[in-house]
Coordinates of N, CA and C in Angstrom, one line a residue:
M1 N 127.3 168.3 208.7 CA 126.0 168.5 209.2 C 125.2 168.7 208.1
Q2 N 123.9 168.5 208.2 CA 123.1 168.9 206.8 C 122.5 170.2 207.3
P3 N 122.3 171.0 206.6 CA 121.5 172.1 206.4 C 120.3 171.8 207.4
I4 N 119.5 172.9 208.3 CA 118.1 172.4 208.8 C 117.1 173.2 208.0
D5 N 116.2 172.8 207.3 CA 115.0 173.7 206.9 C 114.1 174.0 207.9
L6 N 114.5 175.6 208.2 CA 113.4 175.9 209.2 C 112.0 176.6 209.1
S7 N 111.9 176.7 207.8 CA 110.3 177.0 206.8 C 109.5 176.1 207.5
S8 N 109.6 174.8 207.7 CA 108.5 173.7 207.9 C 108.2 173.6 209.5
M9 N 109.0 174.3 210.5 CA 109.2 174.5 211.9 C 108.7 175.6 212.4
R10 N 108.0 175.3 213.9 CA 107.5 176.3 214.6 C 108.8 176.4 215.6
V11 N 109.4 177.4 215.7 CA 110.4 177.9 216.7 C 109.8 178.0 217.6
I12 N 110.1 177.3 219.1 CA 109.6 177.7 220.4 C 111.2 178.4 221.0
D13 N 110.8 179.6 221.7 CA 112.0 180.4 222.7 C 111.4 179.8 223.9
L14 N 112.4 179.1 224.8 CA 112.6 178.4 226.0 C 113.1 179.4 226.8
S15 N 113.5 180.7 226.5 CA 114.1 181.5 227.4 C 113.8 182.3 228.3
Q16 N 114.3 182.3 229.5 CA 113.6 183.2 230.4 C 114.5 184.7 230.3
N17 N 113.9 185.9 230.7 CA 114.6 187.0 230.7 C 116.0 186.7 231.6
W18 N 117.1 187.6 231.1 CA 118.2 187.6 231.9 C 118.6 188.8 232.4
D19 N 119.1 189.5 233.5 CA 119.1 190.8 234.1 C 119.7 190.7 235.4
M20 N 119.9 191.7 235.8 CA 120.2 192.0 237.2 C 119.1 191.1 238.4
N21 N 118.1 191.0 238.0 CA 117.4 190.1 238.6 C 116.8 189.2 238.6
T22 N 117.9 188.2 237.8 CA 117.8 186.7 237.6 C 118.5 185.8 238.4
P23 N 117.4 184.9 239.3 CA 118.1 184.6 240.6 C 119.6 183.6 240.1
G24 N 120.2 183.6 241.0 CA 121.5 182.9 241.0 C 121.1 181.0 241.2
F25 N 122.1 180.1 241.1 CA 121.7 178.8 241.1 C 121.9 179.1 243.2
A26 N 120.7 178.2 243.1 CA 120.9 177.6 245.1 C 121.4 179.4 245.7
T27 N 122.3 178.7 246.4 CA 122.7 180.3 247.0 C 123.5 181.4 246.5
Y28 N 123.8 180.9 245.1 CA 125.3 181.8 244.5 C 124.3 182.8 244.1
E29 N 125.2 183.8 243.9 CA 124.9 185.2 243.1 C 124.3 185.2 242.1
G30 N 123.2 186.3 242.0 CA 123.0 186.3 240.6 C 124.0 187.1 239.7
P31 N 123.6 187.5 238.4 CA 124.4 188.2 237.5 C 124.7 189.7 238.1
T32 N 125.7 190.3 237.9 CA 125.9 191.5 237.7 C 126.3 192.2 236.4
I33 N 126.0 193.3 236.3 CA 126.3 194.2 235.2 C 126.7 195.7 235.7
K34 N 127.7 195.7 235.1 CA 128.5 197.3 235.5 C 128.5 197.9 234.2
W35 N 128.4 199.4 234.4 CA 128.9 199.9 233.2 C 130.4 200.4 233.1
I36 N 131.1 200.4 232.3 CA 132.1 200.7 232.4 C 132.7 202.0 231.6
K37 N 131.8 202.2 230.6 CA 131.8 203.1 229.6 C 130.3 203.7 228.9
R38 N 130.0 205.0 229.2 CA 128.8 205.3 228.7 C 129.1 206.5 227.7
V39 N 129.1 206.5 226.2 CA 129.3 207.3 225.1 C 127.8 208.5 225.3
A40 N 127.2 208.0 224.9 CA 125.6 208.6 225.0 C 124.9 207.6 225.6
F41 N 123.8 208.2 226.5 CA 122.9 207.7 227.5 C 122.0 206.6 226.8
D42 N 121.8 205.4 226.9 CA 121.2 204.5 226.5 C 121.1 204.1 224.8
K43 N 122.3 204.6 224.5 CA 122.6 204.4 223.2 C 124.2 203.5 223.0
V44 N 125.3 204.3 223.7 CA 126.4 203.3 223.0 C 127.1 203.6 224.8
G45 N 127.9 202.3 224.8 CA 128.7 202.2 225.9 C 128.9 200.7 226.1
G46 N 130.1 200.5 227.1 CA 130.3 199.3 227.4 C 130.1 198.8 228.8
Q47 N 129.9 197.6 229.2 CA 129.3 196.7 230.0 C 130.4 195.9 230.4
F48 N 130.4 195.3 231.8 CA 130.9 194.4 232.4 C 130.2 193.5 233.0
I49 N 129.9 192.2 232.3 CA 129.1 191.2 232.9 C 129.6 190.4 233.5
S50 N 129.1 189.3 234.7 CA 129.7 188.7 235.1 C 128.6 187.5 236.1
S51 N 128.7 186.2 235.8 CA 127.9 185.6 236.6 C 128.5 184.2 236.7
T52 N 127.6 183.7 238.0 CA 128.0 182.0 238.0 C 127.5 181.2 236.7
L53 N 127.8 179.8 237.0 CA 126.9 179.2 236.1 C 125.8 178.9 236.6
H54 N 125.0 178.1 235.6 CA 123.7 177.9 235.9 C 122.6 178.9 236.5
V55 N 123.0 180.1 235.8 CA 122.2 181.3 235.7 C 121.1 181.3 234.7
G56 N 119.8 181.3 234.7 CA 118.8 181.6 233.8 C 118.6 180.7 233.2
T57 N 118.2 180.4 231.7 CA 117.8 179.6 231.0 C 119.4 179.0 230.7
H58 N 119.6 177.9 230.1 CA 121.2 177.6 229.7 C 120.8 176.1 229.6
L59 N 122.1 175.5 228.9 CA 122.3 174.0 228.5 C 123.3 173.7 229.3
D60 N 123.0 172.4 229.8 CA 124.1 171.5 230.5 C 124.7 170.6 229.6
A61 N 126.0 170.7 229.2 CA 126.9 170.1 228.5 C 126.6 168.4 229.0
P62 N 126.8 167.4 228.3 CA 126.8 166.0 228.7 C 128.1 165.9 229.7
R63 N 128.9 166.9 229.4 CA 130.5 166.6 230.3 C 130.0 167.0 231.9
H64 N 128.8 167.8 232.0 CA 128.4 168.1 233.5 C 128.1 166.7 234.2
F65 N 127.6 165.9 233.8 CA 127.3 164.7 234.3 C 127.9 163.5 234.0
I66 N 128.9 163.5 232.6 CA 129.4 162.2 232.2 C 130.9 162.9 232.4
T67 N 131.7 162.0 232.9 CA 133.1 162.4 232.6 C 133.5 162.8 231.6
N68 N 133.6 161.8 230.7 CA 133.9 161.9 229.2 C 133.1 162.5 228.1
G69 N 131.9 163.1 228.6 CA 131.0 163.5 227.9 C 131.4 165.0 227.2
Q70 N 130.8 165.0 226.1 CA 130.9 166.4 225.2 C 130.7 167.5 226.2
D71 N 131.6 168.7 225.7 CA 131.5 169.9 226.0 C 130.4 170.5 225.1
I72 N 130.2 172.1 225.9 CA 129.0 172.7 224.9 C 129.5 172.8 223.4
G73 N 130.8 173.3 223.3 CA 131.4 173.7 222.1 C 131.2 172.5 220.9
S74 N 131.2 170.9 221.4 CA 131.3 170.0 220.8 C 130.0 169.4 220.1
I75 N 129.2 169.9 220.5 CA 127.2 169.4 220.4 C 127.3 170.2 219.0
P76 N 126.9 169.6 218.0 CA 126.4 169.9 217.2 C 125.1 170.5 217.1
L77 N 124.8 171.6 216.3 CA 123.2 172.5 216.3 C 122.4 171.5 216.0
D78 N 122.6 170.6 214.9 CA 121.6 169.8 214.7 C 120.8 168.9 215.8
K79 N 121.8 168.8 216.6 CA 121.3 168.2 218.2 C 120.2 168.9 218.9
L80 N 120.4 170.5 218.5 CA 119.8 171.2 219.6 C 118.3 171.5 218.5
V81 N 118.6 171.5 217.4 CA 117.1 172.2 216.7 C 116.6 171.0 215.8
G82 N 115.5 170.6 216.1 CA 114.8 169.8 215.0 C 113.4 169.2 215.8
P83 N 112.9 168.0 215.0 CA 111.4 167.8 215.4 C 111.1 167.4 217.1
G84 N 110.0 167.9 217.8 CA 110.2 167.8 219.0 C 108.5 167.4 219.4
V85 N 108.3 167.6 220.8 CA 107.1 167.2 221.3 C 107.1 167.7 222.9
V86 N 106.1 168.6 222.9 CA 106.1 169.4 224.4 C 104.9 168.1 225.2
V87 N 105.7 167.5 226.3 CA 105.1 166.8 227.1 C 104.5 167.7 228.3
D88 N 103.2 167.8 228.1 CA 102.5 168.6 229.6 C 102.3 167.5 230.5
L89 N 102.8 167.6 231.6 CA 102.6 166.8 233.0 C 101.7 167.7 233.4
E90 N 102.1 169.1 233.7 CA 101.1 169.9 234.4 C 99.6 169.2 234.2
S91 N 99.2 169.2 233.2 CA 97.7 168.9 232.7 C 97.4 167.3 233.4
L92 N 98.4 166.6 233.5 CA 98.0 165.2 234.1 C 98.0 165.5 235.8
G93 N 98.2 166.6 236.4 CA 98.2 166.6 237.9 C 99.6 166.5 238.7
I94 N 100.7 166.3 237.6 CA 101.9 165.9 238.4 C 102.4 167.3 238.9
G95 N 102.8 167.0 240.4 CA 103.2 168.1 240.9 C 104.8 168.7 240.4
D96 N 105.0 170.0 240.5 CA 106.4 170.7 240.3 C 107.6 169.9 241.0
Y97 N 107.5 169.3 241.8 CA 108.8 168.5 242.7 C 108.6 167.2 242.3
D98 N 107.6 166.3 241.6 CA 107.8 165.2 241.4 C 109.1 164.8 240.5
I99 N 109.1 163.6 240.9 CA 110.2 162.7 240.1 C 109.1 161.9 238.9
Y100 N 109.7 162.4 237.8 CA 109.0 161.6 236.5 C 109.7 160.7 235.7
T101 N 108.7 159.3 235.9 CA 109.4 158.4 235.3 C 108.8 158.3 234.1
S102 N 108.9 156.9 233.3 CA 108.8 156.4 232.1 C 106.9 156.4 232.0
A103 N 106.6 156.0 233.7 CA 104.8 155.8 233.4 C 104.3 157.0 232.9
H104 N 104.9 158.0 233.8 CA 104.3 159.4 233.5 C 104.0 159.9 232.0
F105 N 105.2 159.6 231.2 CA 105.3 159.9 229.6 C 104.5 158.6 228.8
E106 N 104.2 157.8 229.5 CA 103.5 156.7 228.6 C 102.0 156.9 229.0
E107 N 101.5 157.4 230.2 CA 100.5 157.9 230.4 C 100.2 159.1 229.4
W108 N 100.7 160.0 229.4 CA 101.0 161.3 228.5 C 100.4 160.7 226.9
E109 N 101.1 159.8 226.4 CA 101.1 159.4 225.1 C 99.7 158.8 224.9
R110 N 99.3 157.7 226.2 CA 97.9 157.3 225.7 C 96.9 158.5 226.0
K111 N 97.0 159.4 226.7 CA 96.0 160.6 227.0 C 95.8 161.6 225.7
T112 N 97.0 161.5 224.9 CA 97.0 162.7 224.0 C 96.7 161.7 222.9
G113 N 97.5 160.6 222.5 CA 97.4 159.9 221.3 C 98.9 160.2 220.5
L114 N 99.7 161.1 221.2 CA 100.9 161.6 220.6 C 102.1 160.8 221.1
H115 N 103.1 160.5 220.2 CA 103.8 159.4 220.8 C 105.4 160.0 220.5
I116 N 106.2 159.9 221.5 CA 107.7 160.7 221.6 C 108.4 159.6 220.7
Q117 N 108.7 160.0 219.3 CA 109.7 159.2 218.3 C 111.2 159.3 219.2
P118 N 111.9 158.3 218.4 CA 113.6 158.5 218.5 C 114.2 159.5 218.0
R119 N 114.6 160.5 218.6 CA 115.5 161.4 218.1 C 114.6 162.8 218.4
D120 N 113.6 162.5 218.7 CA 112.7 163.9 219.1 C 113.3 164.6 220.2
I121 N 113.3 166.0 220.0 CA 113.5 166.7 221.0 C 112.5 166.6 222.3
V122 N 112.8 166.4 223.2 CA 111.3 166.3 224.5 C 111.6 167.5 225.4
V123 N 110.2 168.3 225.5 CA 110.7 169.7 226.3 C 109.2 169.3 227.3
V124 N 109.9 169.2 228.3 CA 108.9 168.8 229.6 C 108.2 170.2 230.5
H125 N 107.0 170.3 230.2 CA 106.2 171.3 230.9 C 105.5 171.2 232.0
T126 N 106.0 171.0 233.2 CA 105.9 171.2 234.6 C 104.7 172.1 235.3
G127 N 105.0 173.3 234.5 CA 104.1 174.6 235.1 C 105.1 175.7 235.8
Y128 N 106.0 175.0 236.1 CA 107.0 175.6 237.3 C 107.6 177.0 236.9
H129 N 107.1 177.5 235.4 CA 107.7 178.6 235.1 C 107.0 179.9 235.4
K130 N 105.5 179.7 236.1 CA 104.8 180.6 236.7 C 105.3 181.0 238.1
Y131 N 106.3 180.4 238.6 CA 107.0 180.7 240.0 C 108.2 181.6 239.9
Y132 N 108.6 181.8 238.6 CA 109.6 182.4 237.9 C 109.6 183.9 238.1
P133 N 110.6 184.5 238.5 CA 111.6 184.2 239.4 C 111.6 184.2 240.9
S134 N 110.7 184.5 241.1 CA 110.2 184.6 242.8 C 110.7 183.7 243.7
N135 N 110.4 182.3 242.6 CA 110.7 181.1 243.7 C 111.6 179.9 242.9
W136 N 112.9 180.5 243.2 CA 113.7 179.5 242.4 C 113.7 177.8 242.8
Y137 N 113.9 177.0 242.0 CA 113.5 175.6 242.3 C 114.7 175.1 243.6
G138 N 115.6 175.5 243.2 CA 116.7 175.0 244.2 C 116.4 175.6 245.6
E139 N 115.8 176.4 245.9 CA 115.9 177.3 247.2 C 114.8 176.5 247.9
S140 N 113.7 176.0 247.3 CA 112.9 175.3 248.2 C 112.8 173.6 248.4
E141 N 113.7 173.0 247.9 CA 113.9 171.6 247.4 C 115.1 171.2 248.2
P142 N 115.0 170.2 249.1 CA 116.2 169.9 249.8 C 117.4 169.1 248.9
D143 N 116.9 168.5 247.7 CA 118.2 168.3 246.5 C 117.8 169.0 245.2
E144 N 118.4 169.8 244.9 CA 118.4 170.8 244.0 C 118.9 170.3 242.5
T145 N 119.6 169.0 242.8 CA 120.1 168.2 241.7 C 118.9 167.3 240.9
R146 N 117.8 167.2 241.9 CA 117.1 166.4 241.4 C 116.2 166.5 240.1

């Protein structure tokens, strides 16, 4: 793996907060955080943290969808950090629950003059973040895998 020069990149943090109020996947429980030892209030201590999968911001491994796909530990970091583009579908008036097709991305390219390049990391902005955490996607849709 080649070193990655971050000096010329703008790093975008896509993560949501993760705490006891983070919603669980569909009907699953959210995380639990229990103190198991406190040496000094708010300074030193030990916690037991448990969570189901698909809680908060996370990356699904290809193996989640492809039988012999890579697991998380096998994905090289240079596949997760690199040039990318944010495709703003919300600005095109496409709803949060729509199915996105290549036509949507082609329309975005025409309207912005930008183009998705091979190997770009594509972030799709739908505007759904404004509902988090009160309206989790899987709770209001008949098919949360969509």
